[in-house]
PDB file of C-alpha atoms and ligand atoms in Angstrom:
ATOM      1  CA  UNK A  16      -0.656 -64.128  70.897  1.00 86.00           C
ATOM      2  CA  UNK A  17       1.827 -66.050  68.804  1.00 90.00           C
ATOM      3  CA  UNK A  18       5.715 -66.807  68.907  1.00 92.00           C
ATOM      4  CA  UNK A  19       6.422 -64.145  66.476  1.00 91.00           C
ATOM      5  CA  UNK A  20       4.372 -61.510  69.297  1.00 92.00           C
ATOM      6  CA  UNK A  21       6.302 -62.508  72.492  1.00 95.00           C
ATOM      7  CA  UNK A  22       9.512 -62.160  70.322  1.00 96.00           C
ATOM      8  CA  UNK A  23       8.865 -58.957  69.210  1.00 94.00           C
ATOM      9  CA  UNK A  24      11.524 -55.976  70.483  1.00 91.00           C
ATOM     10  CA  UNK A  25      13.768 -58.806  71.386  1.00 93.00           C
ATOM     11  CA  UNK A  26      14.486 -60.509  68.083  1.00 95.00           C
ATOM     12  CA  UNK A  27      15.493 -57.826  65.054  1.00 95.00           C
ATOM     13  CA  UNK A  28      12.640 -57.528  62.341  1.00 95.00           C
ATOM     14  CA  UNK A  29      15.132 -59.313  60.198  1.00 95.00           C
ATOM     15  CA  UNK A  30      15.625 -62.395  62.983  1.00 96.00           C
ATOM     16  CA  UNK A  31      11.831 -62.071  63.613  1.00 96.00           C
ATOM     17  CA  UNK A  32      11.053 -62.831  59.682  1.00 95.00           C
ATOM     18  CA  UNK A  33      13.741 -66.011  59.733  1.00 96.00           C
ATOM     19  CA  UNK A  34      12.049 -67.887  63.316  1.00 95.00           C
ATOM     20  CA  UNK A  35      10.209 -71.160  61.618  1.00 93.00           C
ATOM     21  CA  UNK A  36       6.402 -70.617  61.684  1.00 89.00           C
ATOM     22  CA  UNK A  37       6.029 -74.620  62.231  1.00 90.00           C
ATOM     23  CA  UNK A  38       7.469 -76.805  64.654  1.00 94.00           C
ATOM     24  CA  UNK A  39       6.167 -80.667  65.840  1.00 96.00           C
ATOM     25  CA  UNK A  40       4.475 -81.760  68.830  1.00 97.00           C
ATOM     26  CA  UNK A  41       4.680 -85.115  70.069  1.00 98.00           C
ATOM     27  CA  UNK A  42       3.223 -85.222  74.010  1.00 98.00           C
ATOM     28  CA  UNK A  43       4.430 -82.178  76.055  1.00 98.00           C
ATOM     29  CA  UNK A  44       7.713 -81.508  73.748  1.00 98.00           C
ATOM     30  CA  UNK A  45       8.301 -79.372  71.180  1.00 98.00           C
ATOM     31  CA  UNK A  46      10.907 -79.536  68.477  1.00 98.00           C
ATOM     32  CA  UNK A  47      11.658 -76.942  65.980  1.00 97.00           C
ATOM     33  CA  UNK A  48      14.246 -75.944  63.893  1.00 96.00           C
ATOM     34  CA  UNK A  49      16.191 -73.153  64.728  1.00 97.00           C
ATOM     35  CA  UNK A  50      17.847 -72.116  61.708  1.00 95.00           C
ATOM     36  CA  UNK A  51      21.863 -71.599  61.647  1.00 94.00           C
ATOM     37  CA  UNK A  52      21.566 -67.704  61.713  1.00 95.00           C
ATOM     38  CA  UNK A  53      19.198 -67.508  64.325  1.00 96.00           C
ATOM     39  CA  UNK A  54      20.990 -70.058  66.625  1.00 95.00           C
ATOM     40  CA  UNK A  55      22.608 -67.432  69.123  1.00 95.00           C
ATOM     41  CA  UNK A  56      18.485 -66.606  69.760  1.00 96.00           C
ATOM     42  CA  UNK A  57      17.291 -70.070  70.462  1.00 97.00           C
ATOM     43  CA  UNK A  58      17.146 -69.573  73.960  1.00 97.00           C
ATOM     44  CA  UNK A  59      14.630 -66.515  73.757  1.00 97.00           C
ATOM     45  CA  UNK A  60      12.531 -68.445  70.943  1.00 97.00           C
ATOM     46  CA  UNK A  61      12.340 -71.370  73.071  1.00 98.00           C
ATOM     47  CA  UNK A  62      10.775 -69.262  75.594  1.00 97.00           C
ATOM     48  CA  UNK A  63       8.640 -67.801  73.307  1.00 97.00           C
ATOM     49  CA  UNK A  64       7.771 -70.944  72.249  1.00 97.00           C
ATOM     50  CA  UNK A  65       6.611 -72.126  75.669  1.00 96.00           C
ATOM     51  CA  UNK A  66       4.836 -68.733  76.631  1.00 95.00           C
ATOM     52  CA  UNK A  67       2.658 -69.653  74.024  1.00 94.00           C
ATOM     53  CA  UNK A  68       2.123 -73.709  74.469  1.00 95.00           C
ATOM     54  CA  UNK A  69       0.978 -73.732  77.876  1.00 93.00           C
ATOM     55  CA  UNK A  70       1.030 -77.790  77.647  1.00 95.00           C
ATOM     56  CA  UNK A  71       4.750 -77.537  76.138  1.00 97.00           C
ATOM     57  CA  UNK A  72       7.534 -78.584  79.027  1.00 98.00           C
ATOM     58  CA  UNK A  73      10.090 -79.729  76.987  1.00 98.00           C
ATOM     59  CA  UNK A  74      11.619 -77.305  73.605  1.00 98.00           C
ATOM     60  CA  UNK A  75      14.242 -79.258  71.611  1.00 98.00           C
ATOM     61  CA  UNK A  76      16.045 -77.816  68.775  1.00 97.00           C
ATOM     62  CA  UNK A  77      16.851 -80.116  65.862  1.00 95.00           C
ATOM     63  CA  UNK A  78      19.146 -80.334  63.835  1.00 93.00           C
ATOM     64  CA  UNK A  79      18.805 -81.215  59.865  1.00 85.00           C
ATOM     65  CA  UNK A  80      17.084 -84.106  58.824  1.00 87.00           C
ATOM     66  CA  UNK A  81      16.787 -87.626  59.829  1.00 92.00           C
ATOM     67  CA  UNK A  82      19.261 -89.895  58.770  1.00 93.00           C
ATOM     68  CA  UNK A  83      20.804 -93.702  59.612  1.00 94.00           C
ATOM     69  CA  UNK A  84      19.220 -96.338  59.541  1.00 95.00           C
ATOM     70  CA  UNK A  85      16.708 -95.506  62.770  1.00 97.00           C
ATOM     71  CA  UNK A  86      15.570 -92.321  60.885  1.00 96.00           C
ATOM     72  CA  UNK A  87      16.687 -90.374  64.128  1.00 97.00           C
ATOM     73  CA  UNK A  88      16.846 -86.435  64.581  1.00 93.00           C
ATOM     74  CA  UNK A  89      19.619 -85.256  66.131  1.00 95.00           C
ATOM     75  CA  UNK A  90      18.395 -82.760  68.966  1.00 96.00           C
ATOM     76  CA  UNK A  91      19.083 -80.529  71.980  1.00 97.00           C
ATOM     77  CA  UNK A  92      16.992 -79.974  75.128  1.00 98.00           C
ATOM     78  CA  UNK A  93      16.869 -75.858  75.308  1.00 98.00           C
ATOM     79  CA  UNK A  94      13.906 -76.189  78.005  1.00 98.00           C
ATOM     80  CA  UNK A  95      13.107 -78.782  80.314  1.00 98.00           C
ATOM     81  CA  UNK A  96      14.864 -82.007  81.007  1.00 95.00           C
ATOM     82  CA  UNK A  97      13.628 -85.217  79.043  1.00 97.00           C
ATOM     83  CA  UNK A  98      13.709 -86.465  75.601  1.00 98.00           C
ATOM     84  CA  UNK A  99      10.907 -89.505  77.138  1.00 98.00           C
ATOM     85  CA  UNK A 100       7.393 -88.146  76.828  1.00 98.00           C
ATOM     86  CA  UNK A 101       4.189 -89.770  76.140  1.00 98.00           C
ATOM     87  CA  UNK A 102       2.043 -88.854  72.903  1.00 98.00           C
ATOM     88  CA  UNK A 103      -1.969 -89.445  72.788  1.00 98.00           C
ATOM     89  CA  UNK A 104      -3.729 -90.064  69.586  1.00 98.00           C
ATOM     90  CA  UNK A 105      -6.904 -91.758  67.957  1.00 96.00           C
ATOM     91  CA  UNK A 106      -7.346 -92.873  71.542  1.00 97.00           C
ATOM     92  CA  UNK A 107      -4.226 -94.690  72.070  1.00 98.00           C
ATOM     93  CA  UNK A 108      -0.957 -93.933  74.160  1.00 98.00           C
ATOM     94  CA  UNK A 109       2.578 -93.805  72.848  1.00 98.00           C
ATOM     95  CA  UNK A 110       5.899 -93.701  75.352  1.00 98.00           C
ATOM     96  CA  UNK A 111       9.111 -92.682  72.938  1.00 98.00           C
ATOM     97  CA  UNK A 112      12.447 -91.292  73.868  1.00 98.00           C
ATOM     98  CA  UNK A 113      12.435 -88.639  70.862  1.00 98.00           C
ATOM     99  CA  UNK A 114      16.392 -89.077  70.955  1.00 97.00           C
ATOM    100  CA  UNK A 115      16.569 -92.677  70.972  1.00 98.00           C
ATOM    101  CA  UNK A 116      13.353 -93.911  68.314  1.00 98.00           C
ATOM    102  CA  UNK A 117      10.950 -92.606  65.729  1.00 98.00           C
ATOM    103  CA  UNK A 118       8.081 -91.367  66.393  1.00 98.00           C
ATOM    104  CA  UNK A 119       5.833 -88.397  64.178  1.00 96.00           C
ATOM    105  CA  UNK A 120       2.633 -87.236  64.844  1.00 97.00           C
ATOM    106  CA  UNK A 121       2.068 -85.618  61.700  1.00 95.00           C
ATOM    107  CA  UNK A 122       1.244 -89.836  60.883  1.00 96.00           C
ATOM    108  CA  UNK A 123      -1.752 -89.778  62.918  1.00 97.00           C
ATOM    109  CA  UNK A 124      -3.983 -89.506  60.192  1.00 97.00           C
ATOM    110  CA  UNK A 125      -2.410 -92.102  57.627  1.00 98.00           C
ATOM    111  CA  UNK A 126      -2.653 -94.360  60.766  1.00 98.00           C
ATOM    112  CA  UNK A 127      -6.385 -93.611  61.169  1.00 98.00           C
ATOM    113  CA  UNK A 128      -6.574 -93.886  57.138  1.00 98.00           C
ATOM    114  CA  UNK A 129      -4.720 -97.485  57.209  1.00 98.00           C
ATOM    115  CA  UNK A 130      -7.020 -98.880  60.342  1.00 98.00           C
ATOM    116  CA  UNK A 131     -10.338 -98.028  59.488  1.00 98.00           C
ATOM    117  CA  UNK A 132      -9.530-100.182  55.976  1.00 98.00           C
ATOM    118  CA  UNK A 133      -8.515-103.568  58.452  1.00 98.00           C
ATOM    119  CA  UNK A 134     -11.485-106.247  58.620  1.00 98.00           C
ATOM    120  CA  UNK A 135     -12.523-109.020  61.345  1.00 98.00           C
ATOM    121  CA  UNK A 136      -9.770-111.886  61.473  1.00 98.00           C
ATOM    122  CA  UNK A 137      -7.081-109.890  59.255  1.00 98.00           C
ATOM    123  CA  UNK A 138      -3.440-110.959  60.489  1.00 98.00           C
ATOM    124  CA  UNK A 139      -1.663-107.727  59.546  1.00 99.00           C
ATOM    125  CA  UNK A 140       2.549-106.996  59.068  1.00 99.00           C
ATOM    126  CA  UNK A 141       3.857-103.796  59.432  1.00 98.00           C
ATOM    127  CA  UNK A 142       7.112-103.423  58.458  1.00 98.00           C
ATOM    128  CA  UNK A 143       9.612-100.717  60.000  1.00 98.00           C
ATOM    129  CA  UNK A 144       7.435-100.437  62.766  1.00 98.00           C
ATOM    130  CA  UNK A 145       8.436 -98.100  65.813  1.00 98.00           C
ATOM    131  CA  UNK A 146       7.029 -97.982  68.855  1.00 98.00           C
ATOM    132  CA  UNK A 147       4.218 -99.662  67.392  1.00 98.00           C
ATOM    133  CA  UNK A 148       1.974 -96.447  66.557  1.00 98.00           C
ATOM    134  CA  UNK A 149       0.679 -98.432  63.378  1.00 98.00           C
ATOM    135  CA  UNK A 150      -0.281-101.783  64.738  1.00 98.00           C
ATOM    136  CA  UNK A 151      -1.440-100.598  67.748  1.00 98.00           C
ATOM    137  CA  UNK A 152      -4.001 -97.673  66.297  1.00 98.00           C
ATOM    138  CA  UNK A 153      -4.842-100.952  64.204  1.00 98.00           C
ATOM    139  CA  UNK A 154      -5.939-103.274  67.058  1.00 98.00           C
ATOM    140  CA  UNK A 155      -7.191-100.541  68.762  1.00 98.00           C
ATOM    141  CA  UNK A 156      -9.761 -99.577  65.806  1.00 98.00           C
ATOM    142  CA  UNK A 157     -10.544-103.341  64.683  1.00 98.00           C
ATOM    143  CA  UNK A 158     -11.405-105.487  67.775  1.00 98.00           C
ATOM    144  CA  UNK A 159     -11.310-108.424  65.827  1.00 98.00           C
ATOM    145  CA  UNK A 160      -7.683-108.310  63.748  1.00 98.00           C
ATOM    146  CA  UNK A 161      -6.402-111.309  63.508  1.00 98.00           C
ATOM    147  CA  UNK A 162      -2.958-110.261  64.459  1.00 98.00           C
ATOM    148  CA  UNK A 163      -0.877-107.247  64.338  1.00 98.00           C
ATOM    149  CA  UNK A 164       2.696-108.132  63.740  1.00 98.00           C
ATOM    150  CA  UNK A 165       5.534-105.295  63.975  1.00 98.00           C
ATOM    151  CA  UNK A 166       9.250-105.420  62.650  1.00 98.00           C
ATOM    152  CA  UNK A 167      11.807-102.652  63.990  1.00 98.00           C
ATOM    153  CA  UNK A 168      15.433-103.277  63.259  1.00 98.00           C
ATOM    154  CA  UNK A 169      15.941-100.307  66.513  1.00 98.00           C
ATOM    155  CA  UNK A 170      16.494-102.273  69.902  1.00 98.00           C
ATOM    156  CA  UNK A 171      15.465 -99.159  72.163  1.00 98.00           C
ATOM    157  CA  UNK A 172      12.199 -98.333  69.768  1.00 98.00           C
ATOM    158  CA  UNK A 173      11.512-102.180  70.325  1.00 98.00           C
ATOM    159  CA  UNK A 174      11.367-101.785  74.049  1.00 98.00           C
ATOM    160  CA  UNK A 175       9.428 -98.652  73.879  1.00 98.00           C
ATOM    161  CA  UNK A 176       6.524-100.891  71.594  1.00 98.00           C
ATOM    162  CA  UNK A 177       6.684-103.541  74.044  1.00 98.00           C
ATOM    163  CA  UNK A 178       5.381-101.217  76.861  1.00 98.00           C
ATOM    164  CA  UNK A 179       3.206 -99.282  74.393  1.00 98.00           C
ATOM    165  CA  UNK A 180       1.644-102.836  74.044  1.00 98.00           C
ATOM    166  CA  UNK A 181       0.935-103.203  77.339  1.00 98.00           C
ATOM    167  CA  UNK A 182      -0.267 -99.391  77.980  1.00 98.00           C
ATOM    168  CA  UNK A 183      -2.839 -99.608  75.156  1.00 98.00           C
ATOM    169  CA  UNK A 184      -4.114-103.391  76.314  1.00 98.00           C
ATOM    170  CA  UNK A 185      -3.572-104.771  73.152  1.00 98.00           C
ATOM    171  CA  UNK A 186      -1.137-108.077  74.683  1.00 98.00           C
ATOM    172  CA  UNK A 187      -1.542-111.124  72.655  1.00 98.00           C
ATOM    173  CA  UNK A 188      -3.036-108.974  69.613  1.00 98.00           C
ATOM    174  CA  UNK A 189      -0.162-106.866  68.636  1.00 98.00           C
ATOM    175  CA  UNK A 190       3.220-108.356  68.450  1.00 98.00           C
ATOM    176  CA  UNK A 191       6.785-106.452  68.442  1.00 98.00           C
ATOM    177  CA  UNK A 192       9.105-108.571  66.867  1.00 98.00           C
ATOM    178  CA  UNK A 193      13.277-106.872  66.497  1.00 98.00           C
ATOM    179  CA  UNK A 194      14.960-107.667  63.868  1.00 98.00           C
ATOM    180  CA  UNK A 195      15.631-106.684  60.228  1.00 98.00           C
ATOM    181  CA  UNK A 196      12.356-107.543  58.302  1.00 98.00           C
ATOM    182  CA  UNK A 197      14.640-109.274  55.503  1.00 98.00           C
ATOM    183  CA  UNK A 198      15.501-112.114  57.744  1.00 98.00           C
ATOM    184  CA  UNK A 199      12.445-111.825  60.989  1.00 98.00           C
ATOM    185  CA  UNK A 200       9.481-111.562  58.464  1.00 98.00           C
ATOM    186  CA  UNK A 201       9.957-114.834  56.617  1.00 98.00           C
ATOM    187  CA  UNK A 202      10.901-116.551  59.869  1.00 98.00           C
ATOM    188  CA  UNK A 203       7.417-115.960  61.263  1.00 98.00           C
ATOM    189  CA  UNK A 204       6.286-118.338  59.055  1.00 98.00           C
ATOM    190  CA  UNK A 205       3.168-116.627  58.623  1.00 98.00           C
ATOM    191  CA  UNK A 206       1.433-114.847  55.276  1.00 98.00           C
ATOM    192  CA  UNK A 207      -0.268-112.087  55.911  1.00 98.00           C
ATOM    193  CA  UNK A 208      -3.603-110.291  54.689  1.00 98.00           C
ATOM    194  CA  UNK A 209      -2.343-106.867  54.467  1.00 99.00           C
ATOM    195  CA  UNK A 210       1.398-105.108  54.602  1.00 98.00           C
ATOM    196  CA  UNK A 211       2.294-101.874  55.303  1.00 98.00           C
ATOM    197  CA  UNK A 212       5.747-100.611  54.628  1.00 98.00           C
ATOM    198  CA  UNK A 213       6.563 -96.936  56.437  1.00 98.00           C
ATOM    199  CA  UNK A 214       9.889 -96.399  55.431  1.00 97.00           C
ATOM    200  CA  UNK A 215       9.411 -93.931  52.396  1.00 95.00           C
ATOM    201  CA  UNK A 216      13.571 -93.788  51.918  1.00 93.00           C
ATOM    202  CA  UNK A 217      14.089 -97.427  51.221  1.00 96.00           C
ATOM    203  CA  UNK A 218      10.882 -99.827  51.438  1.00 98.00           C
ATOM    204  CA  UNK A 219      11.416-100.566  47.845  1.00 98.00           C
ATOM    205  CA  UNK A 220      14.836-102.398  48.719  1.00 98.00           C
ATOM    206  CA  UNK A 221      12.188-104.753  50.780  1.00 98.00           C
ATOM    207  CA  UNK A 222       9.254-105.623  48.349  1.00 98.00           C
ATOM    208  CA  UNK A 223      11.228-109.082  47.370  1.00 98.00           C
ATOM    209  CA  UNK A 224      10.148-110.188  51.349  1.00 98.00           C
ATOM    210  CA  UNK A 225       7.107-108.677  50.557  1.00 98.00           C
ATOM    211  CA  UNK A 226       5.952-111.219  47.820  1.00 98.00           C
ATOM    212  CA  UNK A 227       7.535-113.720  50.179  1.00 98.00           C
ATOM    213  CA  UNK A 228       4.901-113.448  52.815  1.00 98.00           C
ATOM    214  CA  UNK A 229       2.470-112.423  51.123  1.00 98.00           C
ATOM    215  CA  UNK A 230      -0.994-114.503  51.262  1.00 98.00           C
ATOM    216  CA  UNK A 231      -2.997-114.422  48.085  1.00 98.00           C
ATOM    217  CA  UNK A 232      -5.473-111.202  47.905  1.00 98.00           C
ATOM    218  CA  UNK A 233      -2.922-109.312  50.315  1.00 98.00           C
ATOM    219  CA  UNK A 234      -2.895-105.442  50.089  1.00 98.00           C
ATOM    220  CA  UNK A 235       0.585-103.905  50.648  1.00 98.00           C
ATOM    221  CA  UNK A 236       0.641-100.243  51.010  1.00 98.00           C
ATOM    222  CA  UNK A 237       4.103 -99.281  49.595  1.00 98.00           C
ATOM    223  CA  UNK A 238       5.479 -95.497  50.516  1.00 98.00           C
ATOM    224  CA  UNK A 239       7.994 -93.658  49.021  1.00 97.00           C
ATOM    225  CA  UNK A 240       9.406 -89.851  48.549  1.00 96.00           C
ATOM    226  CA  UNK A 241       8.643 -88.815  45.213  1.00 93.00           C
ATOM    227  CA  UNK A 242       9.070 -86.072  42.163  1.00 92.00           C
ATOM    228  CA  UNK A 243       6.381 -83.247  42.184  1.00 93.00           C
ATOM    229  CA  UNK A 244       7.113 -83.679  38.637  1.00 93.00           C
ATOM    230  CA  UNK A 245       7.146 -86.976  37.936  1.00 92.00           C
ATOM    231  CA  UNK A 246       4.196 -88.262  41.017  1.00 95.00           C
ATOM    232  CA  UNK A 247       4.321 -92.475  41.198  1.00 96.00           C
ATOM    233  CA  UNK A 248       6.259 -93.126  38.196  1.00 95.00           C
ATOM    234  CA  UNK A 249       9.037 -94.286  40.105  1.00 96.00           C
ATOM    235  CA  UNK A 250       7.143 -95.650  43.426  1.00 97.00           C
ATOM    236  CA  UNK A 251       5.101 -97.828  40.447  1.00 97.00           C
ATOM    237  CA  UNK A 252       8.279 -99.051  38.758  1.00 97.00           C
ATOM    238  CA  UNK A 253       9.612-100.289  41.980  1.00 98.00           C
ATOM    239  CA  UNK A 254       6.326-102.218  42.565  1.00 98.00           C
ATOM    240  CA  UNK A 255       5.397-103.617  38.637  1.00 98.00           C
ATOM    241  CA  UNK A 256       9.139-104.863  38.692  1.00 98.00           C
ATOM    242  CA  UNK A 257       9.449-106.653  42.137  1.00 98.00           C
ATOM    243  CA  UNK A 258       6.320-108.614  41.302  1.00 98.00           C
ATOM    244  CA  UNK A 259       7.356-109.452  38.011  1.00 98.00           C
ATOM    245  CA  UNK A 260      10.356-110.721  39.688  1.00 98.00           C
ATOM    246  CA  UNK A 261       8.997-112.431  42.008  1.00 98.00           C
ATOM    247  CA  UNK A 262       6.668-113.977  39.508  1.00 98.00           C
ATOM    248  CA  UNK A 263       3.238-112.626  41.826  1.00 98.00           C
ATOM    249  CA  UNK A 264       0.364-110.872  39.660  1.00 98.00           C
ATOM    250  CA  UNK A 265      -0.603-107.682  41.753  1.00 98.00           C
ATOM    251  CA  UNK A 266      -3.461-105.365  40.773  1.00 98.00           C
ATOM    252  CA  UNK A 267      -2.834-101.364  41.926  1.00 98.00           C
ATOM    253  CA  UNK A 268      -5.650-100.046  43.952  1.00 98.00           C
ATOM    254  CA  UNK A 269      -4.648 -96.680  44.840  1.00 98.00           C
ATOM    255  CA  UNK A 270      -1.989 -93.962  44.583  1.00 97.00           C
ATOM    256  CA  UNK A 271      -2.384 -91.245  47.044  1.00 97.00           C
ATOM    257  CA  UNK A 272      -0.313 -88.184  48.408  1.00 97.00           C
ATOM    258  CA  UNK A 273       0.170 -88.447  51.902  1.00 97.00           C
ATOM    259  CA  UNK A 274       2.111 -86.141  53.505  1.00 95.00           C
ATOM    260  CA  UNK A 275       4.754 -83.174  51.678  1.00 93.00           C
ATOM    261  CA  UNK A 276       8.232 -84.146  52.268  1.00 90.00           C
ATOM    262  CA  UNK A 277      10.084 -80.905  51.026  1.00 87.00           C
ATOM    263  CA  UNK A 278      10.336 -78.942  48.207  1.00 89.00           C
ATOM    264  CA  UNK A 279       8.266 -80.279  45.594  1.00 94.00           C
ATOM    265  CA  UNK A 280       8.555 -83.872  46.811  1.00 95.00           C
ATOM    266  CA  UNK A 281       5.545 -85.557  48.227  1.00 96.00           C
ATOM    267  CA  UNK A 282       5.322 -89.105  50.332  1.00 96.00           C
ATOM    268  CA  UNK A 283       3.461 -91.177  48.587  1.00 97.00           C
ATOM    269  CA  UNK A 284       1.531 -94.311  49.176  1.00 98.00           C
ATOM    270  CA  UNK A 285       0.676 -96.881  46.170  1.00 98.00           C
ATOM    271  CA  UNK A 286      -1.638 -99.785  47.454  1.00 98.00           C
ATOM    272  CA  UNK A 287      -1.895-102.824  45.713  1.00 98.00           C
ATOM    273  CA  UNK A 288      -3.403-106.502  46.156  1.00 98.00           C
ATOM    274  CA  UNK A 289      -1.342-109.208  45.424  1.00 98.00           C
ATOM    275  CA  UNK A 290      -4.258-111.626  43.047  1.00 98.00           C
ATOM    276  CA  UNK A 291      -2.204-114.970  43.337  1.00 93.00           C
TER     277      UNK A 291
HETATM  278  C1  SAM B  30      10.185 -93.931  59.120  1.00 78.03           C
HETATM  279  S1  SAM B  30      10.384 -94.866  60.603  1.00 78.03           S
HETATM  280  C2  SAM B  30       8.708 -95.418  60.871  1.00 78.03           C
HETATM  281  C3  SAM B  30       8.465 -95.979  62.235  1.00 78.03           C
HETATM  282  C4  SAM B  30       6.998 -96.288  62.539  1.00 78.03           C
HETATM  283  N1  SAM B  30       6.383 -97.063  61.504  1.00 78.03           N
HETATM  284  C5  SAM B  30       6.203 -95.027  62.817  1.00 78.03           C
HETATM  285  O1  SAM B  30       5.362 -94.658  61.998  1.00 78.03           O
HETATM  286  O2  SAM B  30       6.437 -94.431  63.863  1.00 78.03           O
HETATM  287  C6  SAM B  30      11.195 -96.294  59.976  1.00 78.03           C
HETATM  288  C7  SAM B  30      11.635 -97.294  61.028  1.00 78.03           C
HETATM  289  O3  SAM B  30      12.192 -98.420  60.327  1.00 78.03           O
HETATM  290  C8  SAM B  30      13.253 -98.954  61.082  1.00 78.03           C
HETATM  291  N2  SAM B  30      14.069 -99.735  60.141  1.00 78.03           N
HETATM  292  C9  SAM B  30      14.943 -99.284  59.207  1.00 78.03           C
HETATM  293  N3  SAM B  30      15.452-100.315  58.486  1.00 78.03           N
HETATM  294  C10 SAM B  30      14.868-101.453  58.975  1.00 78.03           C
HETATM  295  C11 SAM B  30      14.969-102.832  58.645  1.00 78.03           C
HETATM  296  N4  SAM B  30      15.774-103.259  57.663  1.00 78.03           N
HETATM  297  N5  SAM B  30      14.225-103.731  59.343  1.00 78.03           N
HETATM  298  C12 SAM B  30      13.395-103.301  60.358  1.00 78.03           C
HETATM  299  N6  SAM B  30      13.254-102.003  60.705  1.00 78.03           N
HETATM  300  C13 SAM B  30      13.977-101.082  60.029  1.00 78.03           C
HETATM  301  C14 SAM B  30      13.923 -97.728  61.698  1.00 78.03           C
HETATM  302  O4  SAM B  30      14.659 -98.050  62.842  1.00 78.03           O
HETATM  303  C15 SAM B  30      12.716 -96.822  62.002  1.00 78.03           C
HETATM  304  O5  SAM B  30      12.258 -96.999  63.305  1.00 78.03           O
END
């Protein structure tokens, strides 16, 4: 039995053909997106919802897309009481208030993707970093990184990595730094063997502090939302011209879609090593 079932003699055969067939899962809540017209029915669909999730105890309904600089949902509890839940994946454990920090499972496998790639004694940077999902899967799947470093500019997601640290037994491996990676990355005073940059809307606004901790044969993994029609040609631009300007010779390894964004625009991921 699905949502669409349950609903069925409740919602209109109009209403029933308008409730979303997807919705995300991140530990035991659910958030979907009621559309406007169907709003005066988002009681019964959560219901529905949870009739047919048996691990669900938490629906939230949210509302349009992320936005800010946190890249926070706005959203409603319509069941249960708590936006604080705790996600498992890939054999690690994530505590996130869904209201208060990022967090998306539909990552899991770029994560997975990403850590399988990391080799004995890399020191690793990810930029924009959460609750830590990234370095953590990381350290988790290479037992001997160097280091995982992670930069959030979100106070309350910081906290949340800091504990995820310590739930997944990664202390002294993985380290949650807050701050804004323009000014905390080059104050580490570290390079770094390999970069990732999860912020699809504006990494390219950060590839100058890129090249400026960069160690020689590091492999940044730059995302970005792009064109259907026009796939890389802009996530490519961004890269060729912030190496040129920061005089660094790079050498692209990969372009790859990752994920689909909305209609006809794709995230994207182009990896490249920095040669000198
Ligand atoms: C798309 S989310 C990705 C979070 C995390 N990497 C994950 O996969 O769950 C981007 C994150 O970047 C953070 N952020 C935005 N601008 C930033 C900046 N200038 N410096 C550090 N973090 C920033 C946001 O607060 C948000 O948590």
């Amino acid at each position: 039995m699905n949502m669409k079932d349950v609903l069925k003699g409740k919602l209109s055969e109009e209403e029933l053909s308008k409730v979303p067939r997807a919705f995300d899962i991140v530990g035991d809540i659910a958030i979907i997106e009621i559309p406007f017209e169907l709003k005066h029915r988002k009681m019964d669909i959560a219901e529905a919802l949870l009739k047919v999730n048996k691990h669900v105890k938490t629906v939230c309904d949210k509302y349009g897309e992320r936005s800010g600089d946190y890249r926070l949902n706005e959203i409603e509890i319509l069941i249960g009481e708590s936006t604080v839940t705790e996600h498992k994946e890939n054999n690690c454990r994530f505590r996130v208030d869904l209201s208060k920090a990022y967090f998306s499972a539909r990552e899991s496998t770029e994560r997975l993707r990403i850590g399988r790639m990391i080799k004995p004694g890399e020191n690793v940077l990810v930029m924009f970093s959460g609750v830590c999902p990234s370095p953590i899967t990381y350290a988790r799947m290479q037992k001997k990184i160097g280091s995982a470093y992670g930069v959030e500019l979100n106070p309350d997601a910081h906290t949340y990595a800091e504990e995820n640290v310590r739930l997944n037994k990664v202390e002294g491996k993985v380290i949650p730094i807050c701050g804004n990676v323009r000014e905390a990355c080059p104050k580490l005073g570290k390079k770094f063997d390999r970069i990732t940059m999860p912020l699809p809307k504006g990494a390219y606004e950060f590839l100058d502090t890129v090249f400026e901790v960069a160690a020689r044969g590091c492999v940044v993994h730059f995302y970005y939302y792009d064109r259907q029609d026009a796939l890389y040609g802009k996530a490519l631009e961004y890269v060729k011209n912030a190496a040129k300007k920061a005089k660094r010779k790079i050498k692209i390894l990969d372009k790859r879609k990752v994920l689909p964004y909305g209609p006809r625009i794709w995230k994207v991921c182009v990896e490249f090593r920095v040669l000198d």
